[in-house]
Coordinates of C-alpha atoms and ligand atoms in Angstrom, one line a residue:
M1 CA 27.2 36.0 5.9
A2 CA 27.5 36.7 9.6
I3 CA 29.1 33.9 11.5
E4 CA 25.8 33.3 13.5
E5 CA 23.8 32.8 10.4
K6 CA 26.4 30.3 9.1
L7 CA 26.3 28.5 12.5
N8 CA 22.5 28.3 12.2
E9 CA 22.7 26.8 8.8
V10 CA 25.2 24.2 9.9
A11 CA 22.9 23.4 12.9
E12 CA 20.1 22.8 10.5
V13 CA 22.0 20.7 8.1
E14 CA 23.7 18.5 10.7
P15 CA 20.5 16.7 12.0
Q16 CA 19.4 16.1 8.5
K17 CA 22.7 14.5 7.6
E18 CA 22.4 12.3 10.5
L19 CA 18.8 11.3 9.6
L20 CA 20.0 10.6 6.1
G21 CA 22.8 8.4 7.5
Q22 CA 20.3 6.5 9.8
A23 CA 17.9 6.0 6.8
K24 CA 20.7 4.6 4.6
A25 CA 21.8 2.3 7.4
V26 CA 18.3 0.8 7.6
L27 CA 18.2 0.1 3.9
A28 CA 21.7 -1.5 4.1
M29 CA 20.6 -3.6 7.0
N30 CA 17.6 -5.0 5.1
D31 CA 19.3 -5.4 1.7
Q32 CA 19.3 -9.0 0.4
G33 CA 21.5 -8.2 -2.6
S34 CA 18.9 -7.6 -5.3
H35 CA 15.8 -6.8 -3.2
T36 CA 15.1 -5.4 0.2
I37 CA 13.0 -6.9 3.0
P38 CA 10.6 -4.6 4.9
A39 CA 12.2 -5.5 8.3
E40 CA 14.3 -8.3 9.7
G41 CA 12.4 -11.0 11.6
L42 CA 8.8 -9.8 11.1
Y43 CA 9.0 -9.4 7.3
P44 CA 11.5 -11.7 5.8
H45 CA 10.1 -11.8 2.2
Q46 CA 9.7 -9.2 -0.6
W47 CA 6.5 -7.2 -0.8
L48 CA 5.3 -5.4 -3.9
W49 CA 4.4 -1.9 -2.7
D50 CA 7.2 -1.9 -0.1
S51 CA 9.8 -2.4 -2.9
C52 CA 8.3 0.4 -4.8
F53 CA 8.6 2.8 -2.0
I54 CA 12.0 1.5 -1.3
A55 CA 13.1 2.2 -4.8
I56 CA 11.8 5.7 -4.7
G57 CA 14.2 6.3 -1.7
L58 CA 17.0 4.3 -3.0
R59 CA 17.1 6.2 -6.4
H60 CA 18.8 9.1 -4.5
V61 CA 21.5 6.8 -3.1
D62 CA 22.2 4.3 -5.9
V63 CA 20.1 4.5 -9.0
E64 CA 21.3 1.1 -10.4
R65 CA 20.2 -0.6 -7.1
A66 CA 16.9 1.1 -7.2
K67 CA 16.3 -0.3 -10.7
Q68 CA 17.4 -3.7 -9.4
E69 CA 14.8 -3.5 -6.6
L70 CA 12.0 -3.0 -9.2
L71 CA 13.3 -5.6 -11.6
S72 CA 13.5 -8.1 -8.8
L73 CA 9.7 -7.7 -8.5
L74 CA 9.2 -9.0 -11.9
R75 CA 10.7 -12.4 -11.1
G76 CA 7.4 -13.0 -9.2
Q77 CA 5.1 -11.9 -12.1
W78 CA 2.5 -14.4 -13.1
S79 CA 2.2 -15.2 -16.8
N80 CA -1.2 -13.7 -16.9
G81 CA 0.3 -10.4 -15.8
M82 CA -0.5 -10.4 -12.1
L83 CA 2.2 -9.0 -9.8
P84 CA 1.9 -10.9 -6.5
H85 CA 1.9 -9.0 -3.3
M86 CA 4.8 -11.2 -1.8
I87 CA 7.6 -13.2 -3.2
F88 CA 8.8 -15.7 -0.6
A89 CA 12.3 -16.2 0.5
S90 CA 13.6 -19.7 -0.1
G91 CA 15.0 -21.9 2.5
D92 CA 13.5 -24.4 5.1
A93 CA 12.8 -21.6 7.6
H94 CA 10.1 -20.1 5.4
R95 CA 8.5 -23.3 4.2
R96 CA 5.4 -22.6 6.3
D97 CA 4.8 -19.2 4.6
R98 CA 5.2 -20.7 1.2
N99 CA 2.9 -23.6 2.1
L100 CA 0.1 -21.2 3.3
W101 CA -0.1 -19.6 -0.1
R102 CA 0.9 -22.5 -2.5
S103 CA 1.1 -20.4 -5.6
W104 CA 1.9 -23.6 -7.5
V105 CA -1.7 -24.5 -7.5
N106 CA -2.3 -21.9 -10.2
P107 CA -0.9 -22.6 -13.7
Y108 CA 0.2 -18.9 -14.3
A109 CA 2.4 -18.8 -11.2
P110 CA 6.2 -18.8 -11.9
S111 CA 7.8 -22.1 -11.3
D112 CA 11.2 -20.9 -9.9
V113 CA 9.8 -18.7 -7.1
T114 CA 6.9 -19.1 -4.7
T115 CA 4.6 -16.0 -4.4
S116 CA 1.2 -15.2 -2.8
G117 CA -1.9 -15.5 -5.0
I118 CA -3.2 -11.8 -4.7
T119 CA -1.7 -8.5 -5.6
Q120 CA -1.1 -5.0 -3.8
P121 CA -1.7 -1.4 -4.8
P122 CA -0.2 -0.9 -8.2
M123 CA 2.7 1.4 -7.2
L124 CA 5.2 0.1 -9.7
A125 CA 4.5 2.6 -12.6
E126 CA 5.2 5.5 -10.1
A127 CA 8.3 4.0 -8.9
V128 CA 9.5 3.3 -12.5
V129 CA 8.9 6.9 -13.3
R130 CA 10.7 8.2 -10.1
V131 CA 13.8 6.1 -10.9
G132 CA 13.6 7.3 -14.4
E133 CA 13.8 10.9 -13.2
K134 CA 17.3 10.2 -12.0
L135 CA 18.6 9.0 -15.4
S136 CA 19.7 10.8 -18.5
Q137 CA 17.1 10.8 -21.3
P138 CA 18.8 7.9 -23.3
E139 CA 19.1 5.9 -20.1
R140 CA 15.7 6.6 -19.1
R141 CA 14.3 5.3 -22.5
T142 CA 16.2 2.1 -22.1
W143 CA 14.9 1.7 -18.6
Y144 CA 11.3 2.4 -19.6
H145 CA 11.7 -0.1 -22.6
T146 CA 13.0 -2.8 -20.1
V147 CA 10.0 -2.4 -17.8
Y148 CA 7.2 -1.5 -20.1
P149 CA 6.1 -5.0 -21.3
A150 CA 5.7 -6.2 -17.7
L151 CA 3.9 -3.0 -16.6
L152 CA 1.6 -3.0 -19.5
A153 CA 0.7 -6.8 -18.8
H154 CA 0.1 -5.9 -15.2
H155 CA -2.3 -3.0 -16.0
Q156 CA -4.1 -5.1 -18.6
W157 CA -4.5 -8.0 -16.0
L158 CA -5.9 -5.5 -13.5
Y159 CA -8.7 -4.5 -15.9
K160 CA -9.4 -8.0 -17.4
E161 CA -9.6 -9.8 -14.1
R162 CA -10.4 -7.2 -11.6
D163 CA -13.0 -5.1 -13.5
P164 CA -15.1 -7.8 -15.0
H165 CA -18.2 -5.6 -15.5
E166 CA -16.2 -2.7 -17.0
E167 CA -17.3 -0.3 -14.3
G168 CA -13.9 1.4 -14.1
L169 CA -13.1 0.3 -10.6
A170 CA -10.8 -2.6 -9.8
L171 CA -12.1 -5.0 -7.2
Q172 CA -10.0 -6.6 -4.4
I173 CA -10.5 -10.0 -2.8
H174 CA -8.5 -9.9 0.3
P175 CA -7.6 -6.9 2.6
Y176 CA -3.9 -7.6 2.1
E177 CA -4.4 -6.5 -1.5
V178 CA -5.0 -3.0 -0.2
G179 CA -1.9 -2.8 2.0
L180 CA -3.8 -1.4 5.0
D181 CA -4.5 -4.8 6.7
N182 CA -6.9 -4.3 9.4
T183 CA -8.5 -1.1 8.1
P184 CA -12.1 -0.7 9.4
P185 CA -14.1 -1.0 6.1
W186 CA -12.7 -4.4 5.3
L187 CA -13.1 -5.7 8.9
A188 CA -16.7 -4.5 9.1
Q189 CA -17.6 -6.1 5.8
L190 CA -15.9 -9.4 6.5
H191 CA -17.6 -9.6 9.9
E192 CA -20.9 -9.0 8.3
H193 CA -20.7 -11.1 5.3
S194 CA -17.9 -13.7 5.5
R195 CA -17.2 -14.8 9.1
P196 CA -17.3 -18.5 9.5
W197 CA -19.1 -19.9 12.6
W198 CA -16.0 -21.5 14.1
I199 CA -14.3 -18.2 14.6
A200 CA -17.2 -17.0 16.6
A201 CA -17.1 -20.3 18.6
L202 CA -13.4 -19.8 19.4
E203 CA -13.9 -16.3 20.5
K204 CA -16.9 -17.3 22.7
T205 CA -14.9 -20.1 24.4
H206 CA -11.7 -17.8 24.7
V207 CA -9.7 -20.4 22.7
D208 CA -8.6 -17.7 20.3
K209 CA -5.9 -16.6 22.7
F210 CA -4.0 -19.8 21.8
V211 CA -3.7 -18.6 18.2
N212 CA -0.8 -16.5 19.5
L213 CA 1.2 -19.7 19.7
F214 CA 1.0 -19.9 15.9
R215 CA 1.5 -16.2 15.0
R216 CA 4.7 -15.1 14.0
D217 CA 4.0 -11.4 14.1
T218 CA 3.2 -11.3 17.8
K219 CA 6.5 -12.8 18.6
H220 CA 8.2 -9.7 17.2
V221 CA 5.7 -6.9 18.1
P222 CA 3.4 -6.6 21.2
P223 CA 0.0 -8.1 20.3
G224 CA -1.8 -4.9 21.1
Q225 CA -0.1 -3.3 18.1
R226 CA -1.2 -6.0 15.7
M227 CA -4.5 -7.4 14.5
K228 CA -6.8 -9.2 17.0
N229 CA -6.5 -13.1 17.0
T230 CA -10.0 -13.6 15.7
D231 CA -9.4 -11.2 12.9
A232 CA -6.1 -12.8 12.0
L233 CA -8.0 -16.2 11.8
L234 CA -10.6 -14.5 9.6
Y235 CA -7.9 -13.3 7.2
Y236 CA -6.3 -16.8 7.2
D237 CA -9.7 -18.2 6.4
V238 CA -10.1 -15.8 3.3
I239 CA -6.6 -17.1 2.1
R240 CA -7.7 -20.6 2.5
R241 CA -10.8 -20.0 0.4
L242 CA -9.0 -18.2 -2.3
R243 CA -6.4 -21.1 -2.4
R244 CA -9.0 -23.7 -2.7
K245 CA -10.2 -22.0 -5.8
R246 CA -6.6 -22.0 -7.0
Y247 CA -6.7 -18.1 -7.2
N248 CA -8.8 -18.7 -10.3
I249 CA -10.8 -15.4 -10.6
D250 CA -13.7 -17.1 -12.5
S251 CA -14.5 -19.4 -9.7
I252 CA -13.8 -16.8 -7.1
L253 CA -16.4 -14.5 -8.9
T254 CA -19.1 -17.1 -9.5
R255 CA -19.0 -18.8 -6.0
S256 CA -19.3 -17.2 -2.6
L257 CA -17.9 -13.9 -3.8
F258 CA -16.6 -11.4 -1.4
A259 CA -15.0 -8.3 -3.0
I260 CA -14.6 -4.7 -2.4
E261 CA -13.8 -1.8 -4.9
D262 CA -11.2 -0.3 -2.6
L263 CA -10.6 3.5 -2.4
T264 CA -6.8 3.2 -1.6
F265 CA -6.2 0.7 -4.4
N266 CA -8.2 2.6 -7.0
S267 CA -6.7 5.9 -6.1
V268 CA -3.2 4.4 -6.6
L269 CA -4.5 2.8 -9.9
V270 CA -5.5 6.2 -11.3
R271 CA -2.1 7.6 -10.6
A272 CA -0.4 4.4 -12.0
N273 CA -2.3 4.8 -15.1
H274 CA -1.0 8.3 -15.6
C275 CA 2.5 7.0 -15.0
L276 CA 2.0 4.3 -17.5
Q277 CA 0.8 6.8 -20.1
H278 CA 3.9 8.9 -19.4
I279 CA 6.2 5.9 -19.9
A280 CA 4.5 4.8 -23.1
S281 CA 4.6 8.2 -24.7
N282 CA 8.3 8.7 -23.7
I283 CA 9.2 5.6 -25.7
R284 CA 6.7 6.3 -28.4
Q285 CA 4.4 3.3 -27.8
D286 CA 0.7 3.4 -28.2
L287 CA -1.2 1.9 -25.4
P288 CA -4.0 -0.5 -26.6
E289 CA -7.1 1.7 -27.2
E290 CA -9.3 -0.6 -25.0
L291 CA -6.9 0.0 -22.1
E292 CA -6.9 3.7 -22.6
Q293 CA -10.7 3.8 -22.5
R294 CA -10.9 1.7 -19.4
M295 CA -8.3 3.8 -17.7
H296 CA -10.3 6.9 -18.4
K297 CA -13.3 5.2 -17.0
T298 CA -11.5 4.7 -13.6
E299 CA -11.0 8.4 -13.2
R300 CA -14.7 9.1 -13.7
A301 CA -15.7 6.1 -11.5
L302 CA -13.7 7.3 -8.6
E303 CA -16.2 10.1 -8.2
Q304 CA -18.9 7.4 -7.6
L305 CA -17.1 6.7 -4.3
W306 CA -17.9 10.2 -3.0
D307 CA -20.7 10.6 -0.4
G308 CA -22.2 14.1 -0.5
Y309 CA -23.9 13.6 2.8
S310 CA -20.7 13.1 4.9
G311 CA -18.3 14.8 2.5
Q312 CA -16.0 11.9 2.2
Y313 CA -14.8 9.2 -0.2
Y314 CA -15.3 5.6 0.7
S315 CA -14.7 2.1 -0.6
R316 CA -17.6 0.2 -2.2
N317 CA -18.9 -3.3 -1.8
F318 CA -18.5 -4.9 -5.3
V319 CA -21.7 -7.0 -4.9
T320 CA -24.2 -4.7 -3.3
H321 CA -22.7 -1.6 -4.7
K322 CA -23.2 0.1 -1.4
L323 CA -20.5 2.5 0.0
I324 CA -18.9 1.2 3.1
K325 CA -19.2 4.3 5.3
E326 CA -16.3 3.8 7.7
P327 CA -14.0 6.8 7.5
T328 CA -10.3 6.1 7.1
I329 CA -7.2 7.8 5.8
A330 CA -8.2 6.4 2.3
T331 CA -10.7 9.3 2.1
L332 CA -7.6 11.5 1.5
L333 CA -6.0 9.5 -1.1
P334 CA -7.9 10.8 -4.2
L335 CA -5.5 13.8 -3.7
Y336 CA -2.8 11.4 -4.7
A337 CA -4.9 10.1 -7.6
G338 CA -4.9 13.6 -8.8
S339 CA -8.0 13.2 -11.0
V340 CA -10.6 14.8 -8.7
S341 CA -11.8 18.4 -9.0
S342 CA -10.1 21.2 -7.1
E343 CA -13.3 21.6 -5.1
R344 CA -13.0 18.0 -3.9
A345 CA -9.3 18.5 -3.1
Q346 CA -10.2 21.5 -1.0
Q347 CA -12.8 19.4 0.8
L348 CA -10.1 16.8 1.5
V349 CA -7.6 19.4 2.9
T350 CA -10.3 20.6 5.2
L351 CA -10.7 17.0 6.6
L352 CA -6.8 16.6 6.7
T353 CA -6.4 19.7 8.9
N354 CA -9.4 19.3 11.1
K355 CA -8.1 18.6 14.7
H356 CA -10.9 16.2 15.5
L357 CA -10.3 14.2 12.3
F358 CA -6.9 13.8 10.7
G359 CA -5.1 17.0 12.0
A360 CA -3.5 15.0 14.8
N361 CA -0.4 16.1 16.8
Y362 CA 1.6 13.5 14.8
P363 CA -0.3 13.3 11.5
V364 CA -1.8 11.5 9.5
P365 CA -3.7 8.9 11.6
S366 CA -5.0 5.9 9.6
V367 CA -8.4 6.4 10.9
P368 CA -9.8 9.8 12.1
L369 CA -9.3 10.6 15.7
N370 CA -13.1 10.6 16.3
S371 CA -13.6 7.1 14.8
S372 CA -15.0 4.4 17.2
W373 CA -12.1 2.1 15.8
F374 CA -9.4 4.6 16.8
E375 CA -6.5 3.1 18.8
P376 CA -3.3 5.1 18.8
L377 CA -1.2 2.0 18.3
G378 CA -3.8 -0.3 16.6
Y379 CA -1.8 -1.0 13.3
W380 CA -4.0 0.4 10.5
Q381 CA -6.7 1.5 13.0
G382 CA -5.0 4.7 14.3
P383 CA -1.3 5.0 13.8
S384 CA 0.4 7.3 11.4
W385 CA 2.4 5.7 8.6
V386 CA 5.2 7.3 6.6
N387 CA 4.0 5.8 3.2
T388 CA 0.5 7.2 3.4
N389 CA 1.9 10.5 4.5
W390 CA 4.2 10.4 1.4
L391 CA 1.1 9.8 -0.8
I392 CA -0.7 12.7 0.7
I393 CA 2.2 15.0 0.5
D394 CA 2.6 14.2 -3.2
G395 CA -1.1 14.8 -3.8
L396 CA -1.1 18.2 -1.9
R397 CA 1.7 19.3 -4.2
R398 CA -0.2 18.2 -7.2
Y399 CA -3.1 20.3 -6.1
K400 CA -0.8 23.2 -5.2
F401 CA -1.5 23.1 -1.5
H402 CA 2.2 23.9 -1.0
K403 CA 1.8 25.1 2.6
E404 CA 0.0 22.0 3.7
A405 CA 2.5 19.8 1.9
E406 CA 5.4 21.6 3.7
W407 CA 3.7 21.2 7.0
L408 CA 3.1 17.5 6.6
Q409 CA 6.6 16.9 5.3
Q410 CA 8.2 18.7 8.2
R411 CA 6.0 16.9 10.7
T412 CA 6.9 13.5 9.1
L413 CA 10.6 14.2 9.2
E414 CA 10.5 15.5 12.7
L415 CA 8.6 12.3 13.7
V416 CA 11.2 9.9 12.4
E417 CA 14.0 12.1 13.7
T418 CA 12.6 11.8 17.3
S419 CA 11.0 8.5 17.2
G420 CA 13.2 6.4 14.8
M421 CA 12.6 4.5 11.6
N422 CA 9.7 2.5 12.9
E423 CA 6.9 0.9 11.0
Y424 CA 4.2 3.3 12.4
F425 CA 3.7 5.8 15.2
S426 CA 1.1 7.0 17.6
P427 CA -0.6 10.1 16.2
V428 CA -1.3 11.2 19.8
D429 CA 2.2 11.3 21.2
G430 CA 4.6 10.1 18.4
K431 CA 5.4 6.9 20.2
P432 CA 7.1 4.4 17.8
A433 CA 5.4 1.1 17.2
G434 CA 5.4 -2.1 15.0
A435 CA 8.8 -3.1 13.5
A436 CA 11.9 -1.2 14.1
N437 CA 14.3 -0.3 11.2
F438 CA 11.5 -0.4 8.7
S439 CA 12.6 0.0 5.1
W440 CA 9.9 2.2 3.6
T441 CA 10.0 4.6 6.5
A442 CA 13.8 4.9 5.8
A443 CA 13.5 5.0 2.0
L444 CA 10.7 7.7 2.1
T445 CA 12.6 9.7 4.7
I446 CA 15.5 9.9 2.2
D447 CA 13.0 11.0 -0.5
L448 CA 11.4 13.7 1.8
L449 CA 14.8 15.0 2.7
Q450 CA 15.7 15.7 -0.9
E451 CA 12.6 17.9 -1.5
Ligands
LIG501 C1 1.9 -5.1 6.5 C2 1.3 -3.8 5.8 C3 1.5 -3.9 4.3 C4 3.0 -4.1 4.0 C5 3.6 -5.4 4.7 C6 5.0 -5.5 4.6 O1 1.2 -6.2 6.1 O2 0.1 -3.7 6.1 O3 1.1 -2.8 3.7 O4 3.2 -4.3 2.7 O5 3.3 -5.3 6.1 O6 5.7 -4.4 5.1

């Protein structure tokens, strides 16, 4: 090999090494021993899908620690099978957060840790399989055996509690369950169906600006990069109402119900079901037949979220059964689900690469560039996030869109290389925003570097 070629190769490898080093340092910084927090200050607790993404990256660095990351999620599992979206840190400093949720009002909540009373996208099965890929076959079987009962209980809970009419789609009761906190469809629906009078009154009298005094997030991140005060109050109000019903799904479903069959959540569920099937067959376990049938139904039901007129997928209001036609990045996630036809996948790729929609300079924006909600630094109303990029890249590969997958992977790596390991980024100019040293950005960077 000519010396110039060799030098070129080294020049390519060096920045990657540096990026890998930075990513590992972020994970080390946020490591709490047996679990990892998303970012210091802003996010001091453990989150469900964060830890799954973290384990997917950690497996390349330390597979035992990656296993531990996932096992630590199980300490929060409720005895009815629910995996809560947050497990709170102990200590006086975090009393306020624990008191907000008060998981102890529900008899199924664990007694030794305090958790939230809702869940998050079911990424665990995927993370278990990804970690399993790094193990020898006997080790993998032991690993799968260890996690299988909890995972099975979680999926059974999802269908029993969250698909009460056996329609195939799981419903969600708070936008935090979806992981895309201030995503337009949820905000639009909450404003329309569930906004208490006192929030409108606070807004009218401009008293809402004092809410900042009580908000922790806006002490760490500029308010313009987070939810509006009135929306934060609205979200708080939903938590209060769920808590009053002791997170009991029967009373939630029978009185003043507000629920959405969310596209992001259900796309992840389809994939999670496939992973659960893979795990079960690897350890020669038969999944309960009823569960198998309901899992198949979810794949078919996802197609009910397609709107032929606009050529996009949407979330659906559980009560009215109407599609919520606010386009967001969720429209692309059936690619990750992997169950839609190749014709649909092609239609989604066309949206992804359209320069007026998702084909931004620094893709993939959390809402299309032409959305009236679009703000480049507006949290889940514009910025590009590494976790959703990862899900889309994975989906593109599954449908054999290798060129597009490679493009998005390179763009994502370039973005973190130039802008840092932030929580999210402007899709217009790549400017970093949200928390710095964000764990899933680091972990998924490690994973993308291994491809
Ligand atoms: C924000 C994100 C959510 C994530 C959490 C912790 O609330 O919207 O998806 O799990 O932060 O990082």
